[in-house]
Every structure is written in structure tokens, then in C-alpha cells.
Short mmCIF file of C-alpha atoms and ligand atoms in Angstrom, two decimals:
data_model
loop_
_atom_site.label_atom_id
_atom_site.label_comp_id
_atom_site.label_asym_id
_atom_site.label_seq_id
_atom_site.Cartn_x
_atom_site.Cartn_y
_atom_site.Cartn_z
CA MET A 180 -20.19 32.54 6.61
CA THR A 181 -21.49 30.86 3.35
CA VAL A 182 -23.19 28.02 3.55
CA SER A 183 -23.81 26.19 0.45
CA GLU A 184 -27.10 24.07 -0.61
CA THR A 185 -25.40 22.19 -3.26
CA ALA A 186 -26.67 19.23 -4.34
CA PHE A 187 -24.23 17.41 -6.71
CA SER A 188 -25.39 15.90 -9.74
CA ILE A 189 -23.70 12.97 -11.09
CA ARG A 190 -22.06 11.46 -14.03
CA ARG A 191 -22.55 7.85 -14.53
CA ARG A 192 -21.27 5.91 -17.46
CA THR A 193 -23.50 4.36 -20.49
CA SER A 194 -20.98 1.79 -21.87
CA ALA A 195 -19.81 -1.28 -20.31
CA SER A 196 -16.31 -0.44 -18.61
CA LEU A 197 -14.57 -4.18 -19.60
CA ALA A 198 -14.48 -6.71 -22.25
CA PRO A 199 -13.93 -10.47 -21.21
CA LEU A 200 -10.58 -9.98 -22.78
CA ASP A 201 -9.07 -7.27 -20.52
CA LEU A 202 -9.61 -9.50 -17.40
CA PRO A 203 -6.10 -11.46 -16.21
CA PRO A 204 -6.19 -15.25 -16.29
CA SER A 205 -7.85 -16.98 -13.46
CA GLY A 206 -5.63 -18.57 -10.96
CA GLN A 207 -2.20 -17.50 -8.86
CA PHE A 208 0.65 -16.45 -10.60
CA ILE A 209 3.33 -18.47 -9.12
CA GLY A 210 6.89 -19.52 -10.58
CA GLY A 211 6.19 -17.33 -13.94
CA ARG A 212 2.87 -19.03 -14.60
CA PHE A 213 -1.01 -19.00 -13.42
CA VAL A 214 -1.97 -21.97 -11.51
CA PRO A 215 -4.91 -22.93 -9.94
CA SER A 216 -5.52 -22.30 -6.66
CA THR A 217 -5.99 -24.86 -3.68
CA SER A 218 -8.92 -23.06 -2.20
CA ALA A 219 -12.59 -23.37 -3.96
CA LEU A 220 -13.08 -19.86 -1.95
CA ALA A 221 -13.47 -16.93 -4.09
CA PHE A 222 -13.78 -13.07 -3.57
CA ASP A 223 -16.19 -11.38 -5.57
CA LEU A 224 -15.01 -8.19 -7.12
CA GLU A 225 -17.03 -5.26 -7.92
CA ASP A 226 -17.04 -2.08 -9.69
CA PRO A 227 -17.90 0.29 -6.77
CA SER A 228 -19.52 3.03 -9.24
CA THR A 229 -22.23 0.64 -10.07
CA GLY A 230 -22.19 -2.23 -7.37
CA ARG A 231 -21.90 -4.67 -10.15
CA ILE A 232 -19.66 -7.67 -10.04
CA ILE A 233 -17.11 -7.92 -12.68
CA ALA A 234 -15.00 -11.16 -11.92
CA LYS A 235 -13.91 -13.69 -9.01
CA VAL A 236 -10.49 -14.14 -8.08
CA PRO A 237 -9.45 -17.12 -5.81
CA ALA A 238 -9.65 -16.63 -2.20
CA GLY A 239 -6.08 -17.65 -1.73
CA SER A 240 -4.57 -20.46 0.82
CA VAL A 241 -1.79 -21.25 3.31
CA GLU A 242 -0.57 -23.78 0.33
CA ASP A 243 -0.91 -21.17 -2.20
CA THR A 244 1.49 -18.96 -0.23
CA ASP A 245 3.67 -21.45 0.68
CA ALA A 246 4.12 -22.65 -2.87
CA ALA A 247 4.98 -18.96 -3.72
CA VAL A 248 7.39 -18.72 -1.17
CA ALA A 249 9.09 -21.83 -2.35
CA ALA A 250 9.20 -20.19 -6.33
CA ALA A 251 10.76 -16.76 -4.80
CA VAL A 252 13.57 -19.01 -2.73
CA ALA A 253 14.59 -21.19 -5.79
CA ALA A 254 14.59 -17.84 -7.97
CA LYS A 255 16.60 -15.73 -5.35
CA TYR A 256 20.34 -16.57 -5.81
CA SER A 257 20.27 -16.44 -9.51
CA TRP A 258 18.41 -13.29 -9.33
CA GLY A 259 20.40 -11.61 -6.83
CA ALA A 260 23.43 -12.35 -8.79
CA ALA A 261 22.27 -10.80 -11.96
CA THR A 262 24.34 -7.64 -12.53
CA PRO A 263 22.89 -4.30 -12.01
CA LYS A 264 22.47 -3.44 -15.51
CA GLU A 265 20.41 -6.79 -15.99
CA ARG A 266 17.81 -5.69 -13.35
CA SER A 267 17.44 -2.49 -14.51
CA ASP A 268 16.96 -3.57 -18.25
CA ALA A 269 14.18 -5.97 -17.16
CA LEU A 270 12.60 -2.74 -15.05
CA HIS A 271 12.81 -0.67 -18.24
CA ARG A 272 11.57 -3.31 -20.09
CA ILE A 273 8.62 -3.44 -17.45
CA ALA A 274 7.98 0.34 -17.94
CA GLY A 275 7.66 -0.19 -21.59
CA ILE A 276 5.07 -2.99 -21.42
CA ILE A 277 3.31 -0.65 -18.93
CA GLU A 278 3.11 2.10 -21.39
CA GLU A 279 2.16 -0.04 -24.22
CA ASN A 280 -0.76 -1.57 -22.37
CA ARG A 281 -1.95 1.53 -20.58
CA GLU A 282 -5.38 1.92 -21.74
CA LEU A 283 -6.04 -1.66 -21.02
CA LEU A 284 -4.58 -1.02 -17.27
CA GLU A 285 -6.22 1.99 -16.69
CA ARG A 286 -9.51 0.32 -17.69
CA LEU A 287 -8.96 -2.48 -15.30
CA GLU A 288 -8.04 0.15 -12.83
CA SER A 289 -11.16 2.26 -12.66
CA ALA A 290 -13.57 -0.86 -13.63
CA ASN A 291 -11.82 -2.60 -10.10
CA THR A 292 -12.18 0.84 -8.17
CA GLY A 293 -14.32 3.14 -9.63
CA LYS A 294 -11.68 6.05 -10.15
CA PRO A 295 -12.56 8.67 -12.33
CA ASP A 296 -10.32 8.29 -15.63
CA ALA A 297 -8.12 11.41 -14.57
CA VAL A 298 -6.81 9.40 -11.55
CA ALA A 299 -6.34 6.21 -13.29
CA LYS A 300 -4.53 7.71 -16.22
CA ASP A 301 -2.29 9.70 -13.40
CA ASP A 302 -1.84 6.00 -11.23
CA ILE A 303 -0.45 4.31 -14.73
CA SER A 304 1.62 7.07 -15.89
CA SER A 305 3.47 7.20 -11.91
CA ALA A 306 3.75 3.42 -12.43
CA ILE A 307 5.41 3.69 -15.32
CA ASP A 308 7.74 6.60 -14.10
CA THR A 309 8.54 4.71 -10.88
CA PHE A 310 9.96 1.49 -13.17
CA ARG A 311 11.93 4.05 -15.06
CA PHE A 312 13.48 6.00 -12.05
CA THR A 313 13.91 2.73 -10.43
CA ALA A 314 15.84 1.14 -13.42
CA GLY A 315 18.24 4.23 -13.61
CA ALA A 316 18.87 4.03 -10.02
CA ALA A 317 19.73 0.10 -10.04
CA ARG A 318 22.58 1.28 -11.46
CA THR A 319 24.10 4.02 -8.94
CA LEU A 320 24.35 2.07 -6.05
CA THR A 321 27.63 1.90 -4.60
CA SER A 322 28.81 0.31 -1.52
CA LEU A 323 31.34 1.77 0.36
CA ALA A 324 34.23 0.50 -1.59
CA ALA A 325 37.12 0.03 0.48
CA GLY A 326 38.65 1.07 3.50
CA ALA A 327 41.81 0.08 5.96
CA TYR A 328 40.80 0.57 9.92
CA ALA A 329 42.79 -2.60 11.68
CA GLU A 330 46.30 -3.12 11.12
CA GLY A 331 46.78 -5.85 8.36
CA HIS A 332 43.08 -5.63 7.04
CA THR A 333 41.09 -4.13 4.26
CA SER A 334 37.28 -3.98 4.77
CA VAL A 335 34.83 -4.03 1.77
CA ILE A 336 30.96 -2.89 2.75
CA LEU A 337 28.68 -5.00 0.05
CA ARG A 338 25.05 -3.90 -0.20
CA GLU A 339 23.25 -7.09 -0.62
CA PRO A 340 19.13 -8.15 -1.55
CA VAL A 341 17.45 -9.08 1.62
CA GLY A 342 16.07 -12.72 -0.24
CA VAL A 343 12.61 -13.01 -0.50
CA VAL A 344 10.36 -10.10 0.48
CA GLY A 345 6.38 -10.63 1.07
CA VAL A 346 4.32 -7.32 -0.28
CA ILE A 347 0.88 -6.61 0.94
CA THR A 348 -0.77 -3.52 -1.07
CA PRO A 349 -4.02 -1.55 -0.22
CA TRP A 350 -7.09 -0.98 -2.50
CA ASN A 351 -6.68 2.60 -3.10
CA TYR A 352 -4.32 2.75 -5.57
CA PRO A 353 -3.62 -1.14 -6.35
CA LEU A 354 -1.07 -0.80 -9.36
CA LEU A 355 0.89 2.43 -8.21
CA MET A 356 1.38 0.91 -4.75
CA ALA A 357 2.29 -2.80 -6.35
CA ALA A 358 4.76 -0.53 -8.86
CA TRP A 359 6.38 1.17 -5.75
CA LYS A 360 7.39 -2.01 -4.16
CA ILE A 361 8.11 -4.38 -7.00
CA ALA A 362 10.72 -1.81 -8.72
CA PRO A 363 13.06 -1.37 -5.99
CA ILE A 364 12.68 -4.91 -4.71
CA LEU A 365 13.48 -6.29 -7.99
CA ALA A 366 16.10 -3.69 -8.42
CA VAL A 367 18.42 -4.33 -5.65
CA GLY A 368 17.97 -8.14 -6.59
CA ASN A 369 15.13 -9.60 -4.27
CA THR A 370 12.61 -12.20 -5.34
CA LEU A 371 8.87 -11.26 -3.93
CA VAL A 372 5.60 -12.75 -3.30
CA LEU A 373 3.02 -9.60 -3.64
CA LYS A 374 -0.40 -10.21 -1.86
CA PRO A 375 -3.17 -7.49 -3.62
CA SER A 376 -5.95 -6.07 -1.74
CA GLU A 377 -8.74 -8.64 -1.84
CA GLN A 378 -10.80 -6.23 -3.33
CA THR A 379 -8.88 -4.99 -6.20
CA PRO A 380 -6.37 -7.44 -7.38
CA LEU A 381 -7.25 -7.10 -11.27
CA SER A 382 -4.54 -4.81 -12.49
CA THR A 383 -1.77 -6.32 -10.33
CA LEU A 384 -2.82 -9.97 -12.17
CA LYS A 385 -2.56 -8.17 -15.23
CA LEU A 386 0.45 -6.66 -14.88
CA ALA A 387 1.84 -10.03 -13.73
CA GLU A 388 0.61 -11.58 -17.34
CA LEU A 389 1.94 -8.98 -19.45
CA ILE A 390 5.31 -9.15 -17.59
CA ALA A 391 5.68 -12.89 -17.37
CA SER A 392 8.33 -13.46 -20.02
CA GLU A 393 10.28 -10.49 -19.04
CA LEU A 394 11.66 -12.02 -15.76
CA PRO A 395 12.80 -15.54 -14.74
CA ALA A 396 10.19 -17.50 -13.04
CA GLY A 397 9.79 -17.26 -9.41
CA VAL A 398 11.30 -13.99 -9.20
CA LEU A 399 7.60 -12.30 -8.90
CA ASN A 400 4.88 -14.27 -7.66
CA VAL A 401 0.99 -12.63 -6.77
CA VAL A 402 -0.92 -14.43 -4.65
CA THR A 403 -4.88 -12.93 -4.25
CA GLY A 404 -6.42 -13.92 -0.71
CA SER A 405 -7.23 -12.18 2.38
CA GLY A 406 -5.24 -10.57 5.18
CA LYS A 407 -5.74 -13.17 7.57
CA VAL A 408 -4.85 -15.93 5.78
CA VAL A 409 -2.38 -14.77 2.74
CA GLY A 410 -0.91 -11.75 4.57
CA GLN A 411 -0.60 -13.27 7.79
CA ARG A 412 1.56 -16.41 6.12
CA LEU A 413 3.90 -14.06 4.37
CA ALA A 414 4.17 -12.14 8.15
CA GLU A 415 4.92 -15.50 9.59
CA HIS A 416 6.91 -17.43 7.24
CA GLN A 417 10.42 -18.29 7.93
CA ASP A 418 11.64 -18.08 4.40
CA VAL A 419 10.31 -14.55 4.28
CA ASP A 420 13.27 -12.42 5.24
CA LEU A 421 11.36 -8.91 5.06
CA VAL A 422 7.59 -8.17 4.87
CA ALA A 423 6.25 -4.51 3.27
CA ILE A 424 2.65 -3.66 4.08
CA THR A 425 0.88 -0.28 2.50
CA GLY A 426 -2.06 -0.36 4.50
CA SER A 427 -4.04 1.05 7.84
CA VAL A 428 -2.11 0.98 10.85
CA GLY A 429 -4.27 -1.74 12.50
CA SER A 430 -3.18 -3.89 9.61
CA GLY A 431 0.34 -2.76 9.96
CA GLN A 432 0.39 -3.37 14.17
CA LYS A 433 -0.84 -7.09 13.13
CA VAL A 434 2.10 -7.43 10.85
CA ALA A 435 4.52 -6.14 12.70
CA GLY A 436 3.68 -8.23 15.56
CA THR A 437 3.48 -11.60 13.88
CA ALA A 438 7.08 -10.65 11.88
CA ALA A 439 8.58 -10.29 15.46
CA ASN A 440 8.69 -13.82 16.11
CA SER A 441 10.64 -15.09 13.17
CA VAL A 442 12.65 -11.30 13.76
CA LYS A 443 12.19 -10.45 9.84
CA ARG A 444 12.42 -7.02 8.89
CA VAL A 445 9.47 -4.91 8.47
CA HIS A 446 8.37 -2.31 6.21
CA LEU A 447 5.41 -0.14 7.15
CA GLU A 448 3.66 2.72 4.95
CA LEU A 449 0.22 3.23 7.01
CA GLY A 450 -2.29 5.81 7.26
CA GLY A 451 -2.29 9.42 7.40
CA LYS A 452 -4.42 12.23 8.38
CA ALA A 453 -2.48 15.52 7.02
CA PRO A 454 -2.98 18.58 8.56
CA VAL A 455 -3.01 21.91 6.07
CA VAL A 456 -1.85 24.87 8.15
CA ILE A 457 -2.70 28.25 6.74
CA PHE A 458 -1.35 31.06 8.00
CA GLY A 459 -3.22 34.55 8.12
CA ASP A 460 -0.47 35.79 5.56
CA ALA A 461 -1.35 32.88 3.28
CA ASP A 462 -2.35 33.16 -0.50
CA LEU A 463 -5.85 32.00 0.72
CA GLN A 464 -7.02 31.07 -3.16
CA ALA A 465 -4.14 29.07 -3.82
CA ALA A 466 -4.56 27.30 -0.46
CA ALA A 467 -8.21 26.72 -1.38
CA GLU A 468 -7.33 25.24 -5.03
CA GLY A 469 -4.71 23.08 -3.14
CA VAL A 470 -7.32 21.63 -0.39
CA ARG A 471 -9.33 21.25 -3.37
CA SER A 472 -6.85 19.21 -5.57
CA GLY A 473 -5.22 17.47 -2.48
CA GLY A 474 -8.00 16.47 -0.42
CA PHE A 475 -10.47 15.37 -2.88
CA TRP A 476 -7.60 13.75 -5.11
CA ASN A 477 -8.97 9.62 -5.28
CA ALA A 478 -12.41 10.50 -3.73
CA GLY A 479 -9.94 11.56 -0.73
CA GLN A 480 -9.05 8.07 -0.27
CA GLU A 481 -5.51 8.71 -0.31
CA CYS A 482 -3.17 8.48 2.72
CA GLY A 483 -1.72 11.89 2.46
CA ALA A 484 -4.80 13.71 1.54
CA ALA A 485 -5.44 17.31 2.88
CA CYS A 486 -8.28 16.55 4.89
CA ARG A 487 -7.38 18.54 8.18
CA VAL A 488 -7.57 22.02 7.69
CA LEU A 489 -6.16 24.23 10.42
CA VAL A 490 -6.56 27.57 9.63
CA HIS A 491 -5.34 30.92 11.28
CA GLU A 492 -8.70 32.66 12.84
CA SER A 493 -7.85 35.83 11.20
CA VAL A 494 -8.95 34.48 7.84
CA ALA A 495 -10.91 31.70 8.74
CA GLU A 496 -13.95 33.06 7.52
CA GLU A 497 -12.60 34.18 3.94
CA PHE A 498 -10.77 30.98 3.40
CA THR A 499 -13.62 28.80 4.41
CA ASP A 500 -15.94 30.56 1.46
CA LEU A 501 -13.53 30.13 -0.92
CA LEU A 502 -12.74 26.65 -0.17
CA VAL A 503 -16.70 26.09 -0.20
CA ARG A 504 -16.91 27.51 -3.64
CA GLU A 505 -14.06 25.46 -5.04
CA VAL A 506 -15.57 22.39 -3.46
CA SER A 507 -18.94 23.31 -4.75
CA SER A 508 -17.77 23.30 -8.44
CA ILE A 509 -16.09 19.32 -8.26
CA VAL A 510 -17.69 16.76 -10.69
CA VAL A 511 -18.54 13.91 -9.14
CA GLY A 512 -19.14 10.78 -11.76
CA GLY A 513 -17.71 7.17 -12.41
CA PRO A 514 -15.03 6.03 -14.98
CA GLY A 515 -16.00 6.94 -18.55
CA THR A 516 -17.65 10.16 -17.75
CA GLY A 517 -14.54 12.45 -18.96
CA PRO A 518 -11.48 13.62 -18.04
CA ASP A 519 -13.07 16.76 -16.06
CA THR A 520 -14.69 14.13 -13.73
CA GLU A 521 -12.70 14.66 -10.06
CA VAL A 522 -14.45 12.22 -7.71
CA GLY A 523 -15.69 9.01 -7.69
CA PRO A 524 -17.24 6.70 -5.74
CA MET A 525 -16.12 4.81 -2.31
CA ILE A 526 -14.25 1.43 -2.76
CA SER A 527 -17.34 -0.77 -1.09
CA ARG A 528 -20.62 -0.48 0.54
CA ALA A 529 -18.71 -1.35 3.76
CA HIS A 530 -16.65 1.83 3.25
CA PHE A 531 -19.46 4.03 2.25
CA ASP A 532 -21.42 2.94 5.17
CA ARG A 533 -18.40 4.07 7.25
CA VAL A 534 -17.95 7.30 5.58
CA GLN A 535 -21.41 8.09 6.11
CA GLU A 536 -21.39 7.21 9.80
CA ALA A 537 -18.39 9.58 10.22
CA LEU A 538 -20.54 12.30 8.69
CA LYS A 539 -23.54 11.39 11.26
CA ALA A 540 -21.13 11.63 13.68
CA ALA A 541 -19.82 14.91 12.79
CA ARG A 542 -23.50 16.07 12.68
CA ARG A 543 -24.22 14.61 16.54
CA ASP A 544 -20.91 16.77 17.54
CA GLY A 545 -22.72 20.10 16.67
CA LEU A 546 -20.09 20.47 13.76
CA ARG A 547 -21.52 22.45 10.57
CA ILE A 548 -21.31 21.01 6.88
CA ALA A 549 -20.78 23.89 4.80
CA VAL A 550 -21.11 21.75 1.39
CA GLY A 551 -22.12 18.12 0.69
CA GLY A 552 -22.48 15.60 3.68
CA SER A 553 -24.89 13.01 2.00
CA ALA A 554 -24.48 10.08 -0.21
CA VAL A 555 -25.65 10.66 -3.60
CA GLU A 556 -28.62 8.42 -4.93
CA GLY A 557 -27.35 5.08 -5.94
CA PRO A 558 -26.59 2.82 -7.86
CA GLY A 559 -22.65 3.00 -6.59
CA TYR A 560 -20.94 4.48 -3.43
CA PHE A 561 -20.76 7.91 -4.19
CA ILE A 562 -20.23 10.64 -1.44
CA GLU A 563 -21.03 14.40 -1.94
CA PRO A 564 -17.60 16.68 -1.71
CA THR A 565 -17.75 17.62 1.89
CA VAL A 566 -16.43 20.70 4.04
CA VAL A 567 -17.06 20.23 7.92
CA THR A 568 -16.34 23.67 9.82
CA GLY A 569 -16.47 24.83 13.14
CA VAL A 570 -14.37 21.74 14.26
CA PRO A 571 -12.82 22.01 17.97
CA ALA A 572 -9.55 21.09 19.39
CA GLY A 573 -9.85 17.18 19.53
CA ALA A 574 -12.85 16.25 17.54
CA ASP A 575 -13.01 12.50 16.25
CA ILE A 576 -13.50 13.93 12.78
CA ALA A 577 -9.89 15.95 12.84
CA GLY A 578 -8.15 12.81 14.54
CA ASN A 579 -9.16 9.89 12.55
CA GLU A 580 -9.55 9.07 8.98
CA VAL A 581 -12.19 9.28 7.34
CA PHE A 582 -10.34 8.42 4.09
CA GLY A 583 -13.49 9.89 1.87
CA PRO A 584 -14.36 13.37 0.40
CA VAL A 585 -14.19 15.33 3.63
CA VAL A 586 -12.24 18.12 4.93
CA SER A 587 -12.72 19.02 8.18
CA VAL A 588 -11.69 23.07 9.08
CA GLU A 589 -10.47 24.00 12.40
CA THR A 590 -8.89 27.56 13.38
CA PHE A 591 -5.76 28.41 15.48
CA SER A 592 -4.59 31.82 16.90
CA THR A 593 -0.83 31.55 17.38
CA ASP A 594 2.08 29.71 15.47
CA GLU A 595 3.02 27.62 18.68
CA GLU A 596 -0.67 26.46 18.59
CA ALA A 597 -0.92 25.72 14.83
CA VAL A 598 2.14 23.68 15.35
CA THR A 599 1.07 21.83 18.82
CA ARG A 600 -2.16 20.73 17.24
CA ALA A 601 -0.96 19.77 13.81
CA ASN A 602 1.09 17.26 15.84
CA GLU A 603 -1.41 16.35 17.97
CA THR A 604 -2.27 13.01 15.90
CA GLN A 605 -1.24 9.20 15.72
CA TYR A 606 -0.45 9.93 12.20
CA GLY A 607 2.99 11.15 10.94
CA LEU A 608 2.85 10.76 7.22
CA ALA A 609 2.22 14.22 5.36
CA ALA A 610 1.41 18.00 6.15
CA SER A 611 1.33 21.19 4.12
CA VAL A 612 2.12 24.84 5.30
CA TRP A 613 0.56 27.87 3.23
CA THR A 614 2.30 31.04 3.87
CA THR A 615 4.30 33.50 2.14
CA ASN A 616 6.38 34.44 5.04
CA ALA A 617 9.99 33.03 4.58
CA ALA A 618 10.69 32.35 8.22
CA ARG A 619 7.68 30.43 8.53
CA SER A 620 8.05 28.56 5.12
CA MET A 621 11.60 27.30 7.13
CA ASN A 622 10.79 27.33 10.64
CA ILE A 623 7.36 25.75 10.80
CA PRO A 624 7.62 22.73 8.54
CA ARG A 625 11.22 21.86 11.00
CA ARG A 626 8.84 21.41 13.82
CA LEU A 627 6.26 19.26 11.98
CA ASP A 628 6.48 15.53 12.85
CA PHE A 629 5.34 14.20 9.28
CA GLY A 630 7.51 12.41 6.69
CA THR A 631 6.94 14.93 3.97
CA VAL A 632 6.01 18.65 4.38
CA TRP A 633 4.82 20.86 1.71
CA VAL A 634 5.30 24.29 1.70
CA ASN A 635 2.38 26.37 -0.71
CA SER A 636 1.30 22.77 -2.17
CA HIS A 637 -0.05 19.46 -1.52
CA LEU A 638 0.18 15.74 -2.81
CA VAL A 639 2.96 16.81 -4.95
CA LEU A 640 5.01 13.88 -5.13
CA ALA A 641 8.06 12.70 -7.74
CA SER A 642 9.78 9.57 -7.76
CA GLU A 643 13.34 10.70 -7.10
CA VAL A 644 12.05 11.76 -3.26
CA PRO A 645 11.09 9.52 -0.65
CA TRP A 646 7.67 8.96 0.88
CA GLY A 647 6.83 7.78 3.83
CA GLY A 648 5.53 8.33 7.14
CA PHE A 649 6.73 8.81 11.35
CA LYS A 650 4.68 7.60 14.45
CA GLY A 651 1.49 5.55 13.68
CA SER A 652 1.89 6.08 9.74
CA GLY A 653 4.99 3.33 10.02
CA TYR A 654 8.75 3.70 8.92
CA GLY A 655 9.22 2.43 5.75
CA ARG A 656 10.40 4.63 2.54
CA ASP A 657 8.84 4.19 -1.00
CA LEU A 658 10.25 5.89 -3.88
CA SER A 659 13.47 7.52 -4.20
CA LEU A 660 17.01 6.07 -3.34
CA TYR A 661 16.19 5.36 0.12
CA ALA A 662 13.31 2.73 -1.13
CA LEU A 663 16.23 0.97 -2.55
CA GLU A 664 17.95 0.93 0.91
CA ASP A 665 15.16 -0.34 2.66
CA PHE A 666 14.98 -3.33 0.69
CA SER A 667 18.78 -4.20 0.54
CA ARG A 668 20.76 -5.02 3.49
CA THR A 669 24.83 -4.28 4.41
CA LYS A 670 27.46 -6.68 4.45
CA HIS A 671 31.03 -6.12 5.98
CA VAL A 672 34.11 -8.11 4.52
CA MET A 673 37.22 -7.68 6.31
CA ILE A 674 40.30 -8.84 4.45
CA ASN A 675 43.31 -10.08 6.69
CA HIS A 676 46.33 -9.64 4.31
CA GLY A 677 49.23 -9.40 6.81
CA ALA A 678 51.11 -6.47 7.39
P1 NAD B 40 -5.75 -2.50 4.78
O1 NAD B 40 -5.05 -2.36 6.31
O2 NAD B 40 -7.73 -2.77 5.36
O3 NAD B 40 -5.51 -3.44 3.79
C1 NAD B 40 -4.04 -3.13 3.42
C2 NAD B 40 -3.67 -4.63 3.06
O4 NAD B 40 -3.50 -5.11 4.20
C3 NAD B 40 -4.67 -5.38 2.21
O5 NAD B 40 -4.18 -6.28 1.13
C4 NAD B 40 -5.46 -6.62 3.55
O6 NAD B 40 -5.70 -7.73 2.85
C5 NAD B 40 -3.88 -6.37 4.30
N1 NAD B 40 -4.02 -7.02 5.67
C6 NAD B 40 -5.37 -6.50 6.31
N2 NAD B 40 -5.29 -7.33 7.63
C7 NAD B 40 -4.18 -7.80 7.15
C8 NAD B 40 -3.37 -8.89 8.52
N3 NAD B 40 -4.01 -9.23 9.48
N4 NAD B 40 -2.31 -9.46 8.22
C9 NAD B 40 -1.70 -9.31 6.90
N5 NAD B 40 -2.32 -8.61 6.15
C10 NAD B 40 -3.58 -7.97 6.39
O7 NAD B 40 -6.08 -1.04 4.27
P2 NAD B 40 -6.94 -0.36 2.79
O8 NAD B 40 -8.01 -0.31 3.33
O9 NAD B 40 -6.50 -1.48 1.65
O10 NAD B 40 -6.43 0.66 2.77
C11 NAD B 40 -6.40 1.88 3.07
C12 NAD B 40 -5.56 2.25 4.29
O11 NAD B 40 -4.31 2.24 3.67
C13 NAD B 40 -5.60 3.54 5.04
O12 NAD B 40 -5.18 3.43 6.12
C14 NAD B 40 -4.32 4.16 4.21
O13 NAD B 40 -3.72 5.65 4.58
C15 NAD B 40 -3.43 3.59 3.98
N6 NAD B 40 -2.58 3.75 3.00
C16 NAD B 40 -1.15 4.20 3.07
C17 NAD B 40 -0.24 4.59 2.25
C18 NAD B 40 1.29 5.04 2.49
O14 NAD B 40 1.68 5.16 1.78
N7 NAD B 40 1.70 5.32 3.55
C19 NAD B 40 -0.74 4.45 0.76
C20 NAD B 40 -1.68 3.92 0.55
C21 NAD B 40 -2.84 3.78 1.57
#
């Protein structure tokens, strides 16, 4: 087996990433405008490609959250009564505004996350498409029009907004994850309070500033702060009717536990550890390219990342050689370093340390690092694209999210073993199957316990199809008409009109 000695060189930006005017106004976005936080505490925001502080935002309080919820409550009846066309028009206008400001939003997103330009561009394009798709979908929702099921009675089933939705988003795709929630939540007539990740709130705040005049005051509110304060308050607040979180399993468990006290609905999009099952009959070069793009996109800080390869033992060596060759040519760098830069930094010093710890543990466990495996000399929080081989069943690296540019490779000998091992995980978000056998391409996905299963592909998403998990990955659905269902409720009205 080839063991590569590649030392990754790194591209670094030479110009400043942001101008002061790029930043959103300071404060919390409540009732249609930015207002000062009641908290004097603030979070420093870092550019993880340099480690430099680029801005500060309030570490919001329970009082900020309550004020935002009150604004959302005040707006909910009129927004809920708007016609689908009116709501759809607003979403189309939002899509247009994001498009007009795409360069600014890409700059903010990459400065706050360190994303390479290609990833930031893709994020903003996908956010635009999310609003466009949802604007169309908003006008297609029907409920059961009418039915006569009891003598002298006619039943009408209405689809209604749930009311006020609390939204908690992660740092890996800040604006895109906000778009995945804001679009369907508004489309079906809810109002919302969104808490972005304390590490990456800039693009969400900027979006609120840009679209403020397109929505009635109070329909969209953004409160920055920690999960423990603002997120917790959204989960417990009596006037929040549904709480939606995209984040880690642990945070989802806490939110669901708190929400149970007020019996509010919960929408969970949690972590993942996607198995990539490669059969002996697969196109191995295509699979290696698929793992390169699907495993290292956003530096592997991706809940559906192709990070856990299970390859048939008959082709394991050939596949690993192809994968190592692919990974060795990945370009590492920060934003502003060219359209072909693929892998950026880890989001923070703490996450950088966690990924290094996972690599140290892999070495301690006697696993082989076929390529990469080290941090890149500073500044910034870069880890080399890494492939770990010789991974036995049940190894930590294959079971737990590393959430970095690290792909592990295990082998299997039978189809039965492949299915059993792939399903042996707490997560159930995404998986892929690589085969040229027609029967396998139909039969294996049915037996895999994941919300998305790709065949001969990985990490291809579209606004029309649902995204969400099973098991520890949660049970909400983003994108597609299913998201509109998740954020609405049905009501049966039965009319007694006599014989
Ligand atoms: P995280 O769980 O640390 O934080 C996510 C959000 O939850 C943040 O806004 C945080 O402030 C908030 N939060 C944390 N504790 C909370 C609490 N007790 N109460 C309320 N809110 C709380 O996750 P992260 O590190 O920002 O993001 C990475 C995780 O998100 C990974 O596990 C990844 O797989 C997952 N993710 C999942 C999807 C998906 O679609 N399923 C998409 C993106 C990210």
C-alpha cells in the first residue's frame, strides 16, 4: 500500500478580508430593527484562517430573547393571515436581495468561517435557491379540501402555521442553515426568533439588515448569544410553539429535554458520520473522487461528509491508493486564495485541538496515517487532509464525528457485513453506496438506516428533496415540501349542516 509523505503547502491571503462597512450594525435584530442588547457581555469573532479578531457581537440575555419572542408573537396573526402569494412574493424578494449582495455575503461568510471561496460561493447560491424553491412551494400547499365522513357533517382539514418558531443554527454553514429554516418557516406563515452560532453570526445579522424592509416588523428576529442562555430560553419559552436546532447530538438532546417541559414541538437536525460503502464491482476511481469531494468539502466540517469508508477487501488496496493520490493533490488555504482552494481551516482553536486529539488517538490505537495527519504550521487552524487506514470494526475514529478533513478506511468481506457495519452507528443522517451491480444499487440502500442514501455519488443536495436523519441524527426534515409540513400543523374543522 502506498504511504504518501506529502506535506501540504498552504495558500494564504495577502489582502484584508473585510472592510468596516461590510459588517452588520451592532445589537440584536428585534421588531424589524437593530436594538442594543441588555447584556454588556460580547463574543469576539475570529477569522479562523488567520486567528485575527474581526468583530464583536453581544452575548445576548434572557431579556433580549424574551423581547424578540414578544415581537414574534405580536406579528404572528397578521403574517399567518397573509396569502400564500404575499408570503411567496416576500421570499422571492429575499432571494433577489441575497443575489444582489452575494459578493458581500460571501466575503462575510468566508471571513467568519475561513471557508475557501468555492465553498462560500456554493453556500450563497444554495441559500438563494432555497428561498426561490420555497417561494414556489409556498403556493402549492393544499390540505384535504372537503370530505363527508359523518352523517350531516362535512370535514375540512386546514393547514396552519404553528405560530412562533425558535431556531438555533450551527457554525459550519451559517447563512445556508439559516436559509433552510427561515424560508419554510415564513412560507407557511410562522414568525421566528433565530439564534445563530456564537462563533459565526455575521452573515445572518447582515441578512436581517438587508431584508428588514421586506418583512413586517417582528416576523424575523435575530438574537446573538450562547446556547446555554439564548438557545436554552428559546427551548423553554412558553410562547415559542416549536424549537428547531441544527447542531450536535448533545445540544439536540438538551433542547428536546427542555422543550418537553412546555410540550412544544421539536425539529432536530443533528450530527452524522456517513458510511461510504464501496463494493468490489464499483468504479473505484469515481469512488475515490467522490470521497475527495464529499469527504473534504468545507474541510470535513459537514454533517453528511463522506468520512467513513467501508471498502470490500478485494479492492481495498487499489481503492486506498487511488484515494491517497486524490487527497495528496488537495489544495489547502484560506479565503481569497483562488477558486481551486479546497480545504480551509477548522472553525476555532478549540475545534482544531479536538481534531488533533482524534488524530493522536488514532496513532495511539496503531492505525496507519496514509496521507496528512498533522496540523499545518500557523497562523490559522489548518489540518492536513488526512486518510487513516487499517481501521478495525468498532474503532473510535469510525464511530464518532471528527468533523475535520479526516477520512477513515475499514474493510468488509460480505454484503451482509457491509450493511451491518454501516448501520452500527448512533447516527442516521447520510450514507453512500458505490456499485455497478443493479441489484445492489436497489437492495443495499433499502437496508441502510440513513435519511439520505446516495448511489455512486455523495453530498449532492437539491432544494426539492428532503434532508434529515434517523436515530441520533434527529427527526426533522429540511428542504422540500416536507419542511413546509414540519413547520405547519393540521386542523380538522367539522361542520354540522343537518341532513
Ligand atoms: P453545537 O451543537 O455546538 O451548536 C449548535 C447550536 O446550538 C449553536 O447555536 C449553539 O449555541 C447551540 N446550543 C448549544 N448548546 C445548546 C443548548 N444547551 N441549548 C440550546 N442551544 C444550544 O454544534 P456546532 O458545533 O455549532 O455544529 C456542528 C454540529 O452540527 C455537528 O454535530 C454537525 O454534524 C451538526 N450539523 C448537522 C446538520 C444537519 O443537517 N443534520 C447540519 C449542520 C451541522
